[in-house]
Short mmCIF file of C-alpha atoms in Angstrom, two decimals:
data_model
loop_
_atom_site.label_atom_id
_atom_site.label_comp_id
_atom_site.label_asym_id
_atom_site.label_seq_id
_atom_site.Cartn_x
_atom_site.Cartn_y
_atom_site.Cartn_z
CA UNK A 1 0.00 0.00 0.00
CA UNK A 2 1.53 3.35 -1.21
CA UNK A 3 0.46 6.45 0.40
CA UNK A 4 1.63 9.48 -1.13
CA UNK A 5 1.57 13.09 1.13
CA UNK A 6 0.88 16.19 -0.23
CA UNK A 7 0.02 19.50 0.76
CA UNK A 8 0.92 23.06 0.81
CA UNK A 9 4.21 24.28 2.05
CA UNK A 10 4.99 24.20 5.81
CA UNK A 11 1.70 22.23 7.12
CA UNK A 12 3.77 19.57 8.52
CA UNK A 13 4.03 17.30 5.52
CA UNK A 14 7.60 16.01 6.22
CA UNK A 15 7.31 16.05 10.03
CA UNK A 16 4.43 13.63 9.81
CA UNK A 17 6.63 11.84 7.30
CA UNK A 18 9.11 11.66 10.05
CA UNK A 19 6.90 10.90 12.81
CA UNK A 20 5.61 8.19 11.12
CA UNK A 21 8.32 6.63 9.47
CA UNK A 22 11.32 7.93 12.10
CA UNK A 23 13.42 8.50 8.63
CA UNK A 24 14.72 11.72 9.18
CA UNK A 25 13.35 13.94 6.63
CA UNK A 26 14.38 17.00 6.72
CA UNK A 27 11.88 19.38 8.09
CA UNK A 28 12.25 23.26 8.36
CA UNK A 29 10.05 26.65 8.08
CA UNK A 30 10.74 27.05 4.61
CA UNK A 31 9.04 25.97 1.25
CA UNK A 32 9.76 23.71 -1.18
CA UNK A 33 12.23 21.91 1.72
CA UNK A 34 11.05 18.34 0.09
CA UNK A 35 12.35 18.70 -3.40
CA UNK A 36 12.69 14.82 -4.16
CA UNK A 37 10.55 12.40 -2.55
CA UNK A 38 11.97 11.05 0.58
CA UNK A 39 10.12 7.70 0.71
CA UNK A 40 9.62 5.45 4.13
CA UNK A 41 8.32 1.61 4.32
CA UNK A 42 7.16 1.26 7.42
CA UNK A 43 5.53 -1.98 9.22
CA UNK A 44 1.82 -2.06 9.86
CA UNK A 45 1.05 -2.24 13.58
CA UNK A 46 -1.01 -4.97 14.77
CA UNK A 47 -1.33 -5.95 18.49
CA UNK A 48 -2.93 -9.90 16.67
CA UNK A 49 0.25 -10.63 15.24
CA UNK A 50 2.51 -9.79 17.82
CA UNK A 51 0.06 -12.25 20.17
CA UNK A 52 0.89 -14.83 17.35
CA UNK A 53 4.78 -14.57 17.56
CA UNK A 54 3.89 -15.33 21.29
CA UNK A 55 2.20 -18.22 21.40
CA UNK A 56 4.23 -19.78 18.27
CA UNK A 57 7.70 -18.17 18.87
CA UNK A 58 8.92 -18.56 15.66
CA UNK A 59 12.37 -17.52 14.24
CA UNK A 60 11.25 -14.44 12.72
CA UNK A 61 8.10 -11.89 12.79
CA UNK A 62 7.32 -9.99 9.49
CA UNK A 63 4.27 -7.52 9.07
CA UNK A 64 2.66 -6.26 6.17
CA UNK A 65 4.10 -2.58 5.14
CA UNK A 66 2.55 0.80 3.63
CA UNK A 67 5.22 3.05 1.75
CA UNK A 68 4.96 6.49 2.81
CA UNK A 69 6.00 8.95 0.02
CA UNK A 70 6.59 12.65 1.25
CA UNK A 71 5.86 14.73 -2.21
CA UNK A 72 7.04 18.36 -2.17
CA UNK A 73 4.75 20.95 -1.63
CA UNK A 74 2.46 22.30 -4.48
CA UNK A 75 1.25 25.66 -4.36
CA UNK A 76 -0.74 27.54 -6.25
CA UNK A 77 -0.55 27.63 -10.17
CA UNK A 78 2.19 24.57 -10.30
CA UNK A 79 0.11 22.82 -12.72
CA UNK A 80 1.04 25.82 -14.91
CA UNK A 81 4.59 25.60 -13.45
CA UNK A 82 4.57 27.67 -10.40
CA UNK A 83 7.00 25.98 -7.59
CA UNK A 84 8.12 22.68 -8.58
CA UNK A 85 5.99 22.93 -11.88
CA UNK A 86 4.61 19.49 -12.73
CA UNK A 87 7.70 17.67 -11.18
CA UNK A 88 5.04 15.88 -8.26
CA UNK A 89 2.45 14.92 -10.70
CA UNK A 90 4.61 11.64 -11.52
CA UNK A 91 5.06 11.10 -7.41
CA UNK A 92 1.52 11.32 -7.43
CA UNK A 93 0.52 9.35 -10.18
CA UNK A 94 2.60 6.34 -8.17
CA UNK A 95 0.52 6.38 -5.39
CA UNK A 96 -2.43 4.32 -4.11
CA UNK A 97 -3.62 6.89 -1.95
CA UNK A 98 -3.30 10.65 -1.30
CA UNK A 99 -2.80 11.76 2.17
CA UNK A 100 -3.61 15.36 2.58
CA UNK A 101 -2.24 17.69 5.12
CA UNK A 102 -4.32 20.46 5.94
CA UNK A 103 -2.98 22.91 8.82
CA UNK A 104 -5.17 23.48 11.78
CA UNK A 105 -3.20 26.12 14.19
CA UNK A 106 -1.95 29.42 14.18
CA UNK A 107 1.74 30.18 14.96
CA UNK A 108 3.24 33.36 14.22
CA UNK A 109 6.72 31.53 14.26
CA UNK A 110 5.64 29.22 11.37
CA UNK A 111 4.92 30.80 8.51
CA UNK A 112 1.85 30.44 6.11
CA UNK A 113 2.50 30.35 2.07
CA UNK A 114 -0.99 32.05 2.16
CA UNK A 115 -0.21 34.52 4.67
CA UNK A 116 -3.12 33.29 7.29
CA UNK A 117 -4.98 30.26 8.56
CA UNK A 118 -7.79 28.97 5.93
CA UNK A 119 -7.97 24.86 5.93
CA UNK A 120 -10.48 25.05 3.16
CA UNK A 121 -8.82 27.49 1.04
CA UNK A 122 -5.67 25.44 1.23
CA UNK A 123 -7.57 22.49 0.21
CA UNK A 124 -9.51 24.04 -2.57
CA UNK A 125 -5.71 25.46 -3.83
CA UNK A 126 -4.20 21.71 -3.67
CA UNK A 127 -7.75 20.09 -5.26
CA UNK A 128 -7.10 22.86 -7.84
CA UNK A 129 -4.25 21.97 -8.80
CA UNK A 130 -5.06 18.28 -9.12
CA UNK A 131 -7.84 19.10 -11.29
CA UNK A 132 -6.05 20.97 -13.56
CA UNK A 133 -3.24 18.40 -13.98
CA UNK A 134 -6.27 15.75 -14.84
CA UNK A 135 -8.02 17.96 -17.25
CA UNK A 136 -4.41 18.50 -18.84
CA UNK A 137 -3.77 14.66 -19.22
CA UNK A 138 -7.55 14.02 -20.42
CA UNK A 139 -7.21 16.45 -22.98
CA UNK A 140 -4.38 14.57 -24.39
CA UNK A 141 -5.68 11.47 -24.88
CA UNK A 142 -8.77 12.06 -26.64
CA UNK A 143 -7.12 12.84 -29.96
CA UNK A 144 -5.69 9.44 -29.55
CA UNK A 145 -8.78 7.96 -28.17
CA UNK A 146 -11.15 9.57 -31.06
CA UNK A 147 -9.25 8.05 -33.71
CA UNK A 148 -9.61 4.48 -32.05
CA UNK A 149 -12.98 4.81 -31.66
CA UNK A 150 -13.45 5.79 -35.69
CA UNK A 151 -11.86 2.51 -36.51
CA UNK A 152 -15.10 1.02 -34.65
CA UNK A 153 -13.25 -0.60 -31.81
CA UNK A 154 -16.23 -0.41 -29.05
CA UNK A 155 -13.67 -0.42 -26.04
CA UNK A 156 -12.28 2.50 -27.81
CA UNK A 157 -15.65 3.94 -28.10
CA UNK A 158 -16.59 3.37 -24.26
CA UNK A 159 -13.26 4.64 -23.31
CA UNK A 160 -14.06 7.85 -25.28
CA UNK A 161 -16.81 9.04 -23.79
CA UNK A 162 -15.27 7.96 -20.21
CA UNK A 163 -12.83 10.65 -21.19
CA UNK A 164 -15.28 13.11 -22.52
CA UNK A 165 -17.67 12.95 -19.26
CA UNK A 166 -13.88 13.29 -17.76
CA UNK A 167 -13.39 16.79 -19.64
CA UNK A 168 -16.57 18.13 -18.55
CA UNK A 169 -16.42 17.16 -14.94
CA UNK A 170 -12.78 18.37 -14.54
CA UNK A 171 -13.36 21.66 -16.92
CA UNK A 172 -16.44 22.10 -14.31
CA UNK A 173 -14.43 21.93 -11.41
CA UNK A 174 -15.30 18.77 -10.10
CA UNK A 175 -12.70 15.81 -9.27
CA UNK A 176 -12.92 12.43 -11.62
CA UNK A 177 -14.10 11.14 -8.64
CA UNK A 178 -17.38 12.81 -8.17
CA UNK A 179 -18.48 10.76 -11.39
CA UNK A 180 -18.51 7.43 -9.42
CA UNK A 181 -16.35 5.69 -12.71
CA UNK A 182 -16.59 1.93 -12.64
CA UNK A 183 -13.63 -0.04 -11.83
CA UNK A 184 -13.42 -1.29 -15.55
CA UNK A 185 -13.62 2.40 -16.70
CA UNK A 186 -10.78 3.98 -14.40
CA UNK A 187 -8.17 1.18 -15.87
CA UNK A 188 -5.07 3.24 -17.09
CA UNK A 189 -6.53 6.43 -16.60
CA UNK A 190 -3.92 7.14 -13.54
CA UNK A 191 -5.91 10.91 -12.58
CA UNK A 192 -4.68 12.58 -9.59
CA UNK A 193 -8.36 13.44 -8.75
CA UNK A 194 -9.67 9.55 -9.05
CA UNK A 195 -7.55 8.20 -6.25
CA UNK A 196 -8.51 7.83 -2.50
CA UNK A 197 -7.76 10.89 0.08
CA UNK A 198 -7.11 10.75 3.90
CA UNK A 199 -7.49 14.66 5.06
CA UNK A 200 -4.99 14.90 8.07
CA UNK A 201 -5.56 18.27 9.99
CA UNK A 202 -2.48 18.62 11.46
CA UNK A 203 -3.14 20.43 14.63
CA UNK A 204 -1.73 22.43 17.60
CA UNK A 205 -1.37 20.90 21.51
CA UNK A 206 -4.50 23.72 22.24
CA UNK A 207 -6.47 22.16 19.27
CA UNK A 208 -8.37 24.52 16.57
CA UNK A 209 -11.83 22.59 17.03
CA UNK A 210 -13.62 24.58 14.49
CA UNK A 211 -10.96 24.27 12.02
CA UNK A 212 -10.77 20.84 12.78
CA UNK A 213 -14.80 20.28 12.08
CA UNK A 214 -14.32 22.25 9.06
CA UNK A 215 -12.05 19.74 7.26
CA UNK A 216 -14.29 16.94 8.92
CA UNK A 217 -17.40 18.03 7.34
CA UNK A 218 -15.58 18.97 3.84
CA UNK A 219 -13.67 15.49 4.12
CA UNK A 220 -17.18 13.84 4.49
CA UNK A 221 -19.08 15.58 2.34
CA UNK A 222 -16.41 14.31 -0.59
CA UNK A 223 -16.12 10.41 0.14
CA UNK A 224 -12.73 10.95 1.61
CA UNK A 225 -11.51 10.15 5.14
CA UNK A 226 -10.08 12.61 8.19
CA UNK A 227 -7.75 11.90 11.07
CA UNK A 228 -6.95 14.92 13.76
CA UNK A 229 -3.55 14.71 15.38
CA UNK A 230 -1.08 16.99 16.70
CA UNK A 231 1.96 16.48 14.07
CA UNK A 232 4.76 17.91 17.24
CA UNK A 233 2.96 15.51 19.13
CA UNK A 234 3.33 12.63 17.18
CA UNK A 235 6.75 13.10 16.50
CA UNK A 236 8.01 12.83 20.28
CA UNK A 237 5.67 9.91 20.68
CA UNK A 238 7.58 8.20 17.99
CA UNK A 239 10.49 8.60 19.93
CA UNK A 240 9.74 6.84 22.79
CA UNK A 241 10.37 3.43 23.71
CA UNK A 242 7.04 1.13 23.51
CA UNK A 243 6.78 0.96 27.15
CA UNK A 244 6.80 4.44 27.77
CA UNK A 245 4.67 4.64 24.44
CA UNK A 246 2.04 2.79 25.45
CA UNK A 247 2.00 5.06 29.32
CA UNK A 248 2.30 8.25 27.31
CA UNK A 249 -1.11 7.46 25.29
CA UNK A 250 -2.91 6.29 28.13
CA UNK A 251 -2.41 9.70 30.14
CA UNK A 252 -3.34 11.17 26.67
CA UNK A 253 -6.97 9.05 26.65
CA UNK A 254 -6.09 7.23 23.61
CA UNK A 255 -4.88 3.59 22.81
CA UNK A 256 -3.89 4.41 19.03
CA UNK A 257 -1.32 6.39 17.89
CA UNK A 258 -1.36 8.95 14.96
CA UNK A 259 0.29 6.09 12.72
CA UNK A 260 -2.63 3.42 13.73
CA UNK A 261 -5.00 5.75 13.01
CA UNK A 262 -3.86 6.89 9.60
CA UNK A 263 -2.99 3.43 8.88
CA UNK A 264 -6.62 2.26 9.75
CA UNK A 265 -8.38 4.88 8.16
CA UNK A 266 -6.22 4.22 5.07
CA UNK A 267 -6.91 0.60 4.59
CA UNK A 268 -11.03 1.38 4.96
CA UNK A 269 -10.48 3.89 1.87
CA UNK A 270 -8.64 1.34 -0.06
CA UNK A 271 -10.71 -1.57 1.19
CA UNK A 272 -7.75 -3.63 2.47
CA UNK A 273 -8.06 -6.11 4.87
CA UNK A 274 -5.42 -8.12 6.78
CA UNK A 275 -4.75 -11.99 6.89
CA UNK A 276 -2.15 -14.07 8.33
CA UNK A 277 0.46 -17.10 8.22
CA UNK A 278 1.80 -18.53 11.65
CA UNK A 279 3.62 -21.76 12.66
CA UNK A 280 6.18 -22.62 15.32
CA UNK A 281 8.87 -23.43 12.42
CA UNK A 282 7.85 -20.59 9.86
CA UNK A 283 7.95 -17.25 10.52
CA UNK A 284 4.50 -15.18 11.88
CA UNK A 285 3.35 -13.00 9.16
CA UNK A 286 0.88 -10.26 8.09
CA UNK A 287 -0.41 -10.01 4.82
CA UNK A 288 -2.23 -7.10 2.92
CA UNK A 289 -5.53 -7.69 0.89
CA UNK A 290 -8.39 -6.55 -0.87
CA UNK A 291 -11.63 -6.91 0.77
CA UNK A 292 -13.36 -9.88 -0.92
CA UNK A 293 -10.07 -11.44 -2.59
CA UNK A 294 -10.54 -15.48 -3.16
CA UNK A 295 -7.91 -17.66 -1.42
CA UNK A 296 -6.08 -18.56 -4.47
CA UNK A 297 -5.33 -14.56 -5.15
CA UNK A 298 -4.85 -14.13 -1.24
CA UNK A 299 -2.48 -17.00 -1.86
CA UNK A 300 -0.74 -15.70 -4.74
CA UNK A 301 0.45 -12.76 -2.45
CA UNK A 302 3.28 -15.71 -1.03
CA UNK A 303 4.12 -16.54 -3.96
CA UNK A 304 3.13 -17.43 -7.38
CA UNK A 305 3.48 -20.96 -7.28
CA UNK A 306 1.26 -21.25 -4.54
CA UNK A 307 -1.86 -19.37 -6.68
CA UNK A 308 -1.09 -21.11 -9.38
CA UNK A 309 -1.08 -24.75 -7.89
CA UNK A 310 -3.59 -23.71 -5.29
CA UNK A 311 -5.21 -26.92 -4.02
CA UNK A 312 -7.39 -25.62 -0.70
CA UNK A 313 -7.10 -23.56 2.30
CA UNK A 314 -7.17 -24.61 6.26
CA UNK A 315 -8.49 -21.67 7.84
CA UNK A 316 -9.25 -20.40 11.12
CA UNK A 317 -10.04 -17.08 13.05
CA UNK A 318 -7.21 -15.60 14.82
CA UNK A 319 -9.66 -14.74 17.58
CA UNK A 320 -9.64 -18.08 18.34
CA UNK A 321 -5.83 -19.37 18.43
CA UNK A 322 -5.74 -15.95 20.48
CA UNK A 323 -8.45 -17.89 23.36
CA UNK A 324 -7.17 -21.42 22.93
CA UNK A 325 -3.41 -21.12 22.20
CA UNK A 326 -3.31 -24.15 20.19
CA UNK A 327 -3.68 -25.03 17.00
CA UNK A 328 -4.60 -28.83 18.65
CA UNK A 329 -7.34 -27.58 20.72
CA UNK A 330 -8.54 -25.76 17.81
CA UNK A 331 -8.61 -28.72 15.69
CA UNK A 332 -10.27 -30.91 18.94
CA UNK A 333 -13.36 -27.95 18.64
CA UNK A 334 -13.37 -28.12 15.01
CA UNK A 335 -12.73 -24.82 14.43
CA UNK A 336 -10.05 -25.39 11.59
CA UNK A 337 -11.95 -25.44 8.21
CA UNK A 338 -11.01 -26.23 4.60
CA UNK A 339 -12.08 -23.96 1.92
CA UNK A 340 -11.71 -23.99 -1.99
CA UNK A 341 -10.63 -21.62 -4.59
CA UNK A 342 -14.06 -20.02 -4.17
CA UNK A 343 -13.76 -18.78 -0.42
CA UNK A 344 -13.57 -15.84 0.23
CA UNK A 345 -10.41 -14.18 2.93
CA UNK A 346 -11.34 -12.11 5.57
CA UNK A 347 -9.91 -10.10 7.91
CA UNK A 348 -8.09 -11.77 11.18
CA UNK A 349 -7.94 -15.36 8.74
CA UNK A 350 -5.29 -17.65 9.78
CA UNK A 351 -4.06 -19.44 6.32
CA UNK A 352 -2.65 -22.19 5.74
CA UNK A 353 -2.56 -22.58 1.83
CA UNK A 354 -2.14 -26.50 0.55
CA UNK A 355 -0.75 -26.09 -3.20
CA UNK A 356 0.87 -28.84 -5.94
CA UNK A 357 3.04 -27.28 -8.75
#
């Protein structure tokens, strides 16, 4: 899962990069600081598998991972060229997912590209700008796509007026997303404007709560997701050891931190869900999926071989081996199962995937 993060200068773009990926990106009260993408895999938190490396102790513990891709800040007019120019659009284009930093708080210290505190006027500038780039790259390929579709190709001629409903919406102001494309008709397309976006409101330790609403309402309004952290405040939790971690969030009246929450909210906007491999001799392991992916595709995500030759799946909730602590007792209740290639892999699955190449 890539996550690209974009927003205007100095909102906190690469210290939540930094906070959430403890890579070091440099971070100062200037714009245009990010000039290439600093880029951070980090593992996904999940208190189920590190109960599984408990009760199997295995050799080694490996959890899935979202890449984190801090994108230089776009101001106004850089689909025209301003700032960086077009040089993010390709960082964007990458992604799987935008996250967008919006900034919450005033500080007189930290200055504003804008010149004052306005979290929808910063979003409208960055949504803007995305637009613009998409109406840009739809532009260009209807020539291409009109002269397919005179040769009487009918993808060509579905694909065609995809792209013209595309130029309207875009040249209207709307994102490619507020059309509601089918899957089928989004394939290649690669438009800033159709991908998923997490709003973060990055605010102060004396929280803007009517900022903070504002971006909530916005966010919901558009399909998109919102998380409300303190970016400062994130970054020293990331610093502390997991004991002290775990104290720190308790006096604050939370059990998640800032990257569980993005990470949570970001998997519900892709529609990711999470299964698992454990054994004693193997090592414990978290897997990334698409909600409603069959076992043979879930299986694929080991390796080929193992799609490919799929044979059937034993498969049992990780709630359970969490109560029992045994795969034997589990087996004793009958709570193991065997499923075919038409099953189904949900979230918190144990999997253990019988294959013959």
């Amino acid at each position: 899962m890539d996550i690209g993060i974009v927003g205007l200068p100095n909102v906190g773009k690469s210290s939540l990069f930094n906070a959430l990926t403890q890579a070091g990106a440099q971070a100062s009260n200037y714009p245009f600081t990010t000039i290439e993408p600093n880029v951070g895999v980090v593992p996904i938190p999940d208190k189920r598998l590190d109960a599984l490396f408990d009760i199997f102790k295995p050799p080694k513990k490996t959890a899935a991972f979202i890449r984190f891709v801090d994108i230089a800040g776009i101001v106004k007019g850089a689909s025209k060229g301003e700032g960086l120019g077009n040089k993010f659009l390709a960082n964007i284009r990458e992604v799987d997912a935008i996250i967008h930093v919006v900034r919450l708080f005033e500080n007189e210290n930290i200055t504003h590209v804008a010149g004052s505190i306005d979290p929808l006027r910063d979003i409208d500038i960055i949504q803007t700008e995305l637009m613009l780039a998409d109406l840009e790259s739809v532009e260009k390929m209807l020539p291409k796509q009109e002269s397919a579709a005179k040769s009487g190709d009918k993808a060509a001629k579905a694909k065609l007026e995809v792209l013209k409903k595309l130029q309207k919406c875009l040249a209207d102001g709307k994102p490619a997303s507020s059309l509601n494309l089918e899957e089928e008709e989004k394939v290649d397309l690669q438009l800033l404007t159709l991908k998923p976006v997490l709003f973060v409101g990055n605010n102060s330790e004396t929280p803007n709560k009517e900022n903070a609403q504002k971006v909530a309402d916005y966010a919901k309004s558009c399909g998109a997701g919102f998380v409300e952290l303190c970016v400062k405040l994130e970054a020293e939790i990331s610093e502390l050891p997991d004991d002290e971690k775990q104290m720190f969030l308790q006096d604050l009246g939370t059990e998640y931190t800032g990257l569980e929450k993005i990470v949570r909210a970001g998997m519900n906007l892709l529609n990711m869900c999470t299964f698992f491999t454990a054994g004693p001799e193997v090592e414990v392991r978290s897997w990334l999926i698409p909600i409603g992916c069959p076992a043979p595709k879930a299986a694929g995500k080991i390796h080929s071989d193992i799609e490919r030759g799929f044979i059937c799946a034993e498969v049992y909730d990780v709630k359970d081996i969490l109560e029992y602590k045994s795969e034997k007792i589990l087996k004793e209740k009958g709570l193991i199962r065997q499923e075919g290639r038409d099953y189904i892999v949900k979230d918190g699955d144990v999997c253990v995937f019988k294959f013959n190449v």
